[in-house]
Amino acid sequence: MRVGVLTGGGDCPGLNAVIRAIVRKGVPEYGYSFLGFRDGWRGPLEALTKPLDIPAVRGLLPRGGTILGSSRTNPFAVEGGVERIKRNLQNLGVDALIAIGGEDTLGVATKLHEMGVNVIGVPKTIDNDLAGTDYTFGFDTAVNIATEAIDRLHTTAESHHRVLIVEVMGRHAGWIALHSGMAGGANAILIPEVRFDIDQVCQWVESRFRLDYAPIIVVAEGAMPKEGDEVLRSGEKDAFGHVRLGGIGDWLAREIESRTGKEARTTVLGHVQRGGTPTARDRWLATRFGLHAIDAVHDGNWGHMTALRGTDVVTVPLAEATKALKLVDPGLYAEAEVFFG
Amino acid sequence: MRVGVLTGGGDCPGLNAVIRAIVRKGVPEYGYSFLGFRDGWRGPLEALTKPLDIPAVRGLLPRGGTILGSSRTNPFAVEGGVERIKRNLQNLGVDALIAIGGEDTLGVATKLHEMGVNVIGVPKTIDNDLAGTDYTFGFDTAVNIATEAIDRLHTTAESHHRVLIVEVMGRHAGWIALHSGMAGGANAILIPEVRFDIDQVCQWVESRFRLDYAPIIVVAEGAMPKEGDEVLRSGEKDAFGHVRLGGIGDWLAREIESRTGKEARTTVLGHVQRGGTPTARDRWLATRFGLHAIDAVHDGNWGHMTALRGTDVVTVPLAEATKALKLVDPGLYAEAEVFFG
Amino acid sequence: MRVGVLTGGGDCPGLNAVIRAIVRKGVPEYGYSFLGFRDGWRGPLEALTKPLDIPAVRGLLPRGGTILGSSRTNPFAVEGGVERIKRNLQNLGVDALIAIGGEDTLGVATKLHEMGVNVIGVPKTIDNDLAGTDYTFGFDTAVNIATEAIDRLHTTAESHHRVLIVEVMGRHAGWIALHSGMAGGANAILIPEVRFDIDQVCQWVESRFRLDYAPIIVVAEGAMPKEGDEVLRSGEKDAFGHVRLGGIGDWLAREIESRTGKEARTTVLGHVQRGGTPTARDRWLATRFGLHAIDAVHDGNWGHMTALRGTDVVTVPLAEATKALKLVDPGLYAEAEVFFG
Amino acid sequence: MRVGVLTGGGDCPGLNAVIRAIVRKGVPEYGYSFLGFRDGWRGPLEALTKPLDIPAVRGLLPRGGTILGSSRTNPFAVEGGVERIKRNLQNLGVDALIAIGGEDTLGVATKLHEMGVNVIGVPKTIDNDLAGTDYTFGFDTAVNIATEAIDRLHTTAESHHRVLIVEVMGRHAGWIALHSGMAGGANAILIPEVRFDIDQVCQWVESRFRLDYAPIIVVAEGAMPKEGDEVLRSGEKDAFGHVRLGGIGDWLAREIESRTGKEARTTVLGHVQRGGTPTARDRWLATRFGLHAIDAVHDGNWGHMTALRGTDVVTVPLAEATKALKLVDPGLYAEAEVFFG
């Protein structure tokens, strides 16, 4: 059997570890050969390939990113895309495909499976918002990077009596904000799932200063004030008379400064959250996902993806991962609120 | 209500985070006051206390160790020990006790609960071998430290064509060895649960060198060769004519050198695995254990301890944690074997 | 003798290590007592003090920030400021002052010394642009944080075939950019000392992509294109029709995208560069600066500051540090250019 | 011109960064071609080579170890060794040799230069004990690793009221012990340059406990008690009746336990100090050494090696590096003593 492997969507620490585990088990245990597809779905669509054998995966375990490259190409948005993929797979002698990716990549995988392609999925999202699995790899690394940044900002906040705001990833779900905020000892954590009240935030800031501490606020990029996005769009003029817009972190800094009179500074962590060597836990999870993905190929478990449930890696239907986002539960968020203010 | 808190057994990153969460929630939410007991069960036995309020737990989240100190004192091994504890608790006005510790500490807690003391437990073991909970805090930190060490040793092994052996913690269970070995890309992982065959290990070493790589072996301190501990005790003479004994790591190095003719070096990680700032994940878990422990006090859930089940923190009877060790499952170990040799 | 200590300007890893060393040597060796002044020059100006003895400096070595707080208060900008300082020092029985700070703080120290106050300086700047000393503490930490971020961004750049731009600190001097860019393997390093040619930068980007690599550009916040700052001010309209302005990093991303057609993303490292625990080297340097500062007090070496020359800590006149910025030498910058493109 | 490159002696973070810089500058600037020699002097002796061009050095900057391999082979200890090297260089068309290594490797380089081989040296020692240069690369990485370990051990020491001893590298010179001990806040630092008094060490331990702290002792592997090595050789019997010997760290633990009655534990850091990714500073220094080494080839500066003097990289005669070890100056050691006890 010849197995194709591709990685789609934003890069994520652990992708290479998955690829390595698939090959390291698939070759000696099942006698499979492998073919890498480059740049997500663009690979099978345009027959862009990369050799994938045991020497090719050497040294990959600690390396971030993906040696296969990635893209957000959607073959269903391309005319005749699916047919081209099927034809390319056939021409290249590829019998099965392992697609490692997030909602979009797995969405394509689900549909291709329904159209007869032998697909196994491996869930990937830095944001941890894919349903069907307790955690995804890359998330633990992102949380550790964000927590380390928060640790560093504490000392600056204290030394300068400033509000420090950290904007972390999380467009739809606040998992990174919640975990890193709790691990970093944030005084407020703002997540997309719960619209925040800017007056309440300012009260927390002020109560913190009354205790002679300096507040740290962790905000997910997708968090929103109760007033909604009109507020964000209205903007303010900068020194050059231009309207200055930015993300929610910048908006918060401006609002807190103008409402409390305290200096506020924002750090947008950005791409550093998703790059570099994975934590031990993400390597462990990615490796196990890879091992179970190739087992699923062997079992002909098409249309399924690997998933973590408790301490077990299992397989679940691909459709489970893509039917709804996994959001932060209100009860869990309430646990964190003890530390606000 | 006045609640006593103590930490027993070996120190572990996250102990301070548990203490902080207990106090940060218990004071404002339930109106409790707190009293710290020093040095594990020696504290209530000898009425050694330490004030514990919100200012006292400030800045504790990222700090390793335990501000309460620890010991291995067992009040049941002291004549009249239990009576003294009961009397001291009464004299100090302590209505309930939160005991944070491992098998021994929680064993005492279980018995005291049966004798009428209001006890809540929080499980703690760097080795992750306590039953009743998916993971314990401190374990993730230890695994990350061990993995980073393995990462570092890879380059030395390659540069010098040497076998490098890393001895990690794990007297009875191989969790740290298994996780760090898989995350670090070890070529063999030896754990207490499975007696190893030194000939097999040497074959892995040799096959590795044939591929022009240098092997890394991760061994738990409690791992044992098939031949048993007589082998370890027989020893060898060193340059001064003295018999040189050490841990299993040293034994392995000597055996591999003499059987394969390859240079082998051992690094014993030791105490660095259990000190220092906890990872984000351990802070998250420790904080949640603290929050749920004080909830358990409020609910009068005596004789229970907090536990992680999947992504949920629940409470389970204390007895569950102490009835048997949680060992590495053979199926899980088999997953890792793909990478051996 | 009673010695006052203050920290001024932006915070910097190692400030606490200086304070600790001053006290740890000054008390037992010279029999001095100490008084902390809060928030830079605002402390002596408004008689804001903080007790400073051996227990107060316990555990400070690895802690970022400054326990004394900081500010940018300039007593010469306050009417009667100098007289108030002199009077407060006298009233508090303070015979000598150690001022730890950058250009502004040491500028005040220089003038106060000329007006008869017994002052010793300790140079501090994250940017490493103070003259008179080979290096300042905090710089090594900032460079390591920036380098780690660049390491992480490499994998993202490669996986997505994107240009990644890292904006680091350095308003007037490019030391952090140069060191972290060289240590991180940047494909272009843009510093304030040398106006860059955006066409040249785009050529480097394109030559990099032709080799199938993804370029990383490190830019100091004070770097400027040849065309000058008018270019930066002209801005562009964003999705809401508002002109979007940002730092030089954002400007670069927009220009590179529009000129090369390649996706470009900017990460502004910001405050994380100056917070958190210092590197071993910064702790070493800060500790030695503290030890030599208290020796200088003992020697009555007023109007001098500590400085690193090679491997030696010496004292130099305060005026030396403040007469000119230490800029990146063109020859040194030329060394890095080998790696551009 | 064709330039050979080799790395000898113990591996050291930064070796690969030197190799990369040599090639990255030598090819485009001077039009040189390169040949890697494997395993130190064994490479030219046995004509073991490895291709070395720009693609071969890709991604090397952050990687520890050496892609060329290393050994301690001494061609002067092999009959006809020098002639074989000369012949091999001639046969392979190698006009000049860059030897990256420590005392032994550079000693060979010096003699070969005197015998007419065109050699340039790059000094390398984790221990920082080579004369002629302020610092060697790899040292900063080792110091940071040791400091991080000491940071971690502090919390364990405090929690268990134990003496913790950290044995670090340094057979002849105490640079790693001194720097990491000062950066880590050790309560005693024992170095090979100054024989220590075990009674004095025990007094420091006891005074530390009286202040309710737990002492940390950093000891270089080559440190020696006043009584000398007879003491170490006498040993003690262990539980099996065998004499137990170990390094100076183990000896210290036994002596301190028996003399003070306090529990003492030793951690031997070992090889983790010399592996893994280099710090930013070591990458900077290694890169600059590489750039200046290839410049020295271009200048025909044979028999010289690169060296750091203050902030400048210069070249000095090879003989300077090998005539004497660079030991810790008593004045510098005295600075650290302030913190003892």
PDB file of C-alpha atoms in Angstrom, chain B residues 9-11 13 38-39 42 63-72 141 145 148-153 155-162 164 212 233-235 238 240 242-247 250 265-278, chain D residues 9-11 13 38-39 42 63-72 141 145 148-153 155-162 164 212 233-235 238 240 242-247 250 265-278:
ATOM      1  CA  GLY B   9       6.457  13.748  50.670  1.00  0.00           C
ATOM      2  CA  GLY B  10       8.914  14.769  47.964  1.00  0.00           C
ATOM      3  CA  ASP B  11       8.536  18.272  46.614  1.00  0.00           C
ATOM      4  CA  PRO B  13       6.334  21.758  40.987  1.00  0.00           C
ATOM      5  CA  ARG B  38       4.829  23.006  58.337  1.00  0.00           C
ATOM      6  CA  ASP B  39       6.716  19.977  57.056  1.00  0.00           C
ATOM      7  CA  ARG B  42       5.018  16.839  61.425  1.00  0.00           C
ATOM      8  CA  ARG B  63       7.317  29.097  42.276  1.00  0.00           C
ATOM      9  CA  GLY B  64       8.460  25.503  42.626  1.00  0.00           C
ATOM     10  CA  GLY B  65       8.720  23.706  45.961  1.00  0.00           C
ATOM     11  CA  THR B  66       6.384  24.359  48.863  1.00  0.00           C
ATOM     12  CA  ILE B  67       6.333  27.337  51.183  1.00  0.00           C
ATOM     13  CA  LEU B  68       4.989  25.016  53.891  1.00  0.00           C
ATOM     14  CA  GLY B  69       7.979  22.707  53.778  1.00  0.00           C
ATOM     15  CA  SER B  70       7.654  18.953  53.620  1.00  0.00           C
ATOM     16  CA  SER B  71       8.717  15.786  55.407  1.00  0.00           C
ATOM     17  CA  ARG B  72       8.044  12.062  55.431  1.00  0.00           C
ATOM     18  CA  THR B 141       7.311  19.597  34.376  1.00  0.00           C
ATOM     19  CA  ILE B 145      12.971  18.771  31.931  1.00  0.00           C
ATOM     20  CA  GLU B 148      15.117  18.899  27.193  1.00  0.00           C
ATOM     21  CA  ALA B 149      18.053  16.958  28.637  1.00  0.00           C
ATOM     22  CA  ILE B 150      17.569  14.203  26.053  1.00  0.00           C
ATOM     23  CA  ASP B 151      17.446  16.820  23.280  1.00  0.00           C
ATOM     24  CA  ARG B 152      20.781  18.138  24.493  1.00  0.00           C
ATOM     25  CA  LEU B 153      22.364  14.700  24.720  1.00  0.00           C
ATOM     26  CA  THR B 155      24.026  16.219  19.748  1.00  0.00           C
ATOM     27  CA  THR B 156      26.747  14.928  22.052  1.00  0.00           C
ATOM     28  CA  ALA B 157      25.975  11.339  21.195  1.00  0.00           C
ATOM     29  CA  GLU B 158      26.171  12.047  17.468  1.00  0.00           C
ATOM     30  CA  SER B 159      29.359  14.092  17.712  1.00  0.00           C
ATOM     31  CA  HIS B 160      31.224  11.437  19.671  1.00  0.00           C
ATOM     32  CA  HIS B 161      29.617   8.217  18.386  1.00  0.00           C
ATOM     33  CA  ARG B 162      28.737   7.296  21.936  1.00  0.00           C
ATOM     34  CA  LEU B 164      24.219   8.094  26.015  1.00  0.00           C
ATOM     35  CA  ASP B 212      25.530   5.639  11.584  1.00  0.00           C
ATOM     36  CA  ARG B 233      24.984  -6.051  43.250  1.00  0.00           C
ATOM     37  CA  SER B 234      27.927  -8.006  41.920  1.00  0.00           C
ATOM     38  CA  GLY B 235      29.633  -4.815  40.746  1.00  0.00           C
ATOM     39  CA  ASP B 238      37.421   0.449  39.479  1.00  0.00           C
ATOM     40  CA  PHE B 240      41.632   1.909  42.613  1.00  0.00           C
ATOM     41  CA  HIS B 242      37.401  -0.755  44.757  1.00  0.00           C
ATOM     42  CA  VAL B 243      34.051  -2.121  43.700  1.00  0.00           C
ATOM     43  CA  ARG B 244      32.130   0.616  41.998  1.00  0.00           C
ATOM     44  CA  LEU B 245      28.367   0.609  42.399  1.00  0.00           C
ATOM     45  CA  GLY B 246      25.786   3.006  41.191  1.00  0.00           C
ATOM     46  CA  GLY B 247      22.285   3.099  39.881  1.00  0.00           C
ATOM     47  CA  ASP B 250      25.779   3.234  35.590  1.00  0.00           C
ATOM     48  CA  ARG B 265      28.045   7.547  29.314  1.00  0.00           C
ATOM     49  CA  THR B 266      25.300   7.977  31.872  1.00  0.00           C
ATOM     50  CA  THR B 267      23.591  11.141  33.031  1.00  0.00           C
ATOM     51  CA  VAL B 268      21.508  10.850  36.204  1.00  0.00           C
ATOM     52  CA  LEU B 269      19.055  13.742  36.108  1.00  0.00           C
ATOM     53  CA  GLY B 270      18.168  13.544  39.783  1.00  0.00           C
ATOM     54  CA  HIS B 271      16.613  16.376  41.708  1.00  0.00           C
ATOM     55  CA  VAL B 272      16.524  18.894  38.863  1.00  0.00           C
ATOM     56  CA  GLN B 273      13.469  16.977  37.634  1.00  0.00           C
ATOM     57  CA  ARG B 274      11.428  18.009  40.627  1.00  0.00           C
ATOM     58  CA  GLY B 275      12.404  21.606  41.230  1.00  0.00           C
ATOM     59  CA  GLY B 276      11.779  24.953  39.706  1.00  0.00           C
ATOM     60  CA  THR B 277       8.881  26.677  38.052  1.00  0.00           C
ATOM     61  CA  PRO B 278       6.026  24.429  36.887  1.00  0.00           C
TER      62      PRO B 278
ATOM     63  CA  GLY D   9      37.959  17.344  21.352  1.00  0.00           C
ATOM     64  CA  GLY D  10      34.753  17.361  23.383  1.00  0.00           C
ATOM     65  CA  ASP D  11      31.692  18.707  21.616  1.00  0.00           C
ATOM     66  CA  PRO D  13      27.465  24.266  21.477  1.00  0.00           C
ATOM     67  CA  ARG D  38      35.511  13.838  10.020  1.00  0.00           C
ATOM     68  CA  ASP D  39      36.250  13.152  13.669  1.00  0.00           C
ATOM     69  CA  ARG D  42      41.451  11.340  12.467  1.00  0.00           C
ATOM     70  CA  ARG D  63      22.171  23.002  16.309  1.00  0.00           C
ATOM     71  CA  GLY D  64      24.478  21.763  19.041  1.00  0.00           C
ATOM     72  CA  GLY D  65      27.265  19.255  18.460  1.00  0.00           C
ATOM     73  CA  THR D  66      29.253  19.100  15.256  1.00  0.00           C
ATOM     74  CA  ILE D  67      28.175  17.714  11.907  1.00  0.00           C
ATOM     75  CA  LEU D  68      31.821  16.793  11.270  1.00  0.00           C
ATOM     76  CA  GLY D  69      32.077  14.524  14.287  1.00  0.00           C
ATOM     77  CA  SER D  70      34.915  14.715  16.762  1.00  0.00           C
ATOM     78  CA  SER D  71      37.610  12.589  18.359  1.00  0.00           C
ATOM     79  CA  ARG D  72      40.693  12.912  20.525  1.00  0.00           C
ATOM     80  CA  THR D 141      25.478  27.857  27.155  1.00  0.00           C
ATOM     81  CA  ILE D 145      22.247  25.249  31.792  1.00  0.00           C
ATOM     82  CA  GLU D 148      18.905  26.840  35.443  1.00  0.00           C
ATOM     83  CA  ALA D 149      19.633  23.606  37.300  1.00  0.00           C
ATOM     84  CA  ILE D 150      20.685  25.568  40.388  1.00  0.00           C
ATOM     85  CA  ASP D 151      17.489  27.634  40.168  1.00  0.00           C
ATOM     86  CA  ARG D 152      15.498  24.403  40.171  1.00  0.00           C
ATOM     87  CA  LEU D 153      17.413  22.916  43.090  1.00  0.00           C
ATOM     88  CA  THR D 155      13.158  25.078  45.708  1.00  0.00           C
ATOM     89  CA  THR D 156      13.906  21.464  46.540  1.00  0.00           C
ATOM     90  CA  ALA D 157      16.540  22.442  49.072  1.00  0.00           C
ATOM     91  CA  GLU D 158      14.151  24.828  50.814  1.00  0.00           C
ATOM     92  CA  SER D 159      11.228  22.399  50.827  1.00  0.00           C
ATOM     93  CA  HIS D 160      13.250  19.580  52.358  1.00  0.00           C
ATOM     94  CA  HIS D 161      15.777  21.495  54.495  1.00  0.00           C
ATOM     95  CA  ARG D 162      18.577  19.737  52.671  1.00  0.00           C
ATOM     96  CA  LEU D 164      22.072  20.367  47.651  1.00  0.00           C
ATOM     97  CA  ASP D 212      16.435  28.942  58.180  1.00  0.00           C
ATOM     98  CA  ARG D 233      40.415   7.607  47.558  1.00  0.00           C
ATOM     99  CA  SER D 234      39.826   6.216  51.017  1.00  0.00           C
ATOM    100  CA  GLY D 235      36.099   5.864  50.362  1.00  0.00           C
ATOM    101  CA  ASP D 238      27.924   1.170  51.249  1.00  0.00           C
ATOM    102  CA  PHE D 240      26.341  -3.974  50.422  1.00  0.00           C
ATOM    103  CA  HIS D 242      31.328  -2.381  48.982  1.00  0.00           C
ATOM    104  CA  VAL D 243      33.447   0.725  48.915  1.00  0.00           C
ATOM    105  CA  ARG D 244      31.510   3.472  47.208  1.00  0.00           C
ATOM    106  CA  LEU D 245      33.463   5.968  45.192  1.00  0.00           C
ATOM    107  CA  GLY D 246      32.310   8.808  43.087  1.00  0.00           C
ATOM    108  CA  GLY D 247      33.278  12.298  42.125  1.00  0.00           C
ATOM    109  CA  ASP D 250      29.464  12.578  46.139  1.00  0.00           C
ATOM    110  CA  ARG D 265      22.195  15.295  47.932  1.00  0.00           C
ATOM    111  CA  THR D 266      24.413  15.638  44.880  1.00  0.00           C
ATOM    112  CA  THR D 267      23.422  16.274  41.281  1.00  0.00           C
ATOM    113  CA  VAL D 268      26.135  15.701  38.684  1.00  0.00           C
ATOM    114  CA  LEU D 269      25.113  17.720  35.638  1.00  0.00           C
ATOM    115  CA  GLY D 270      27.430  15.921  33.241  1.00  0.00           C
ATOM    116  CA  HIS D 271      26.959  15.924  29.501  1.00  0.00           C
ATOM    117  CA  VAL D 272      23.783  18.006  29.432  1.00  0.00           C
ATOM    118  CA  GLN D 273      26.084  21.014  29.965  1.00  0.00           C
ATOM    119  CA  ARG D 274      27.725  20.574  26.575  1.00  0.00           C
ATOM    120  CA  GLY D 275      24.856  19.594  24.300  1.00  0.00           C
ATOM    121  CA  GLY D 276      21.935  21.239  22.644  1.00  0.00           C
ATOM    122  CA  THR D 277      21.219  24.565  21.075  1.00  0.00           C
ATOM    123  CA  PRO D 278      23.678  27.363  21.890  1.00  0.00           C
TER     124      PRO D 278
END
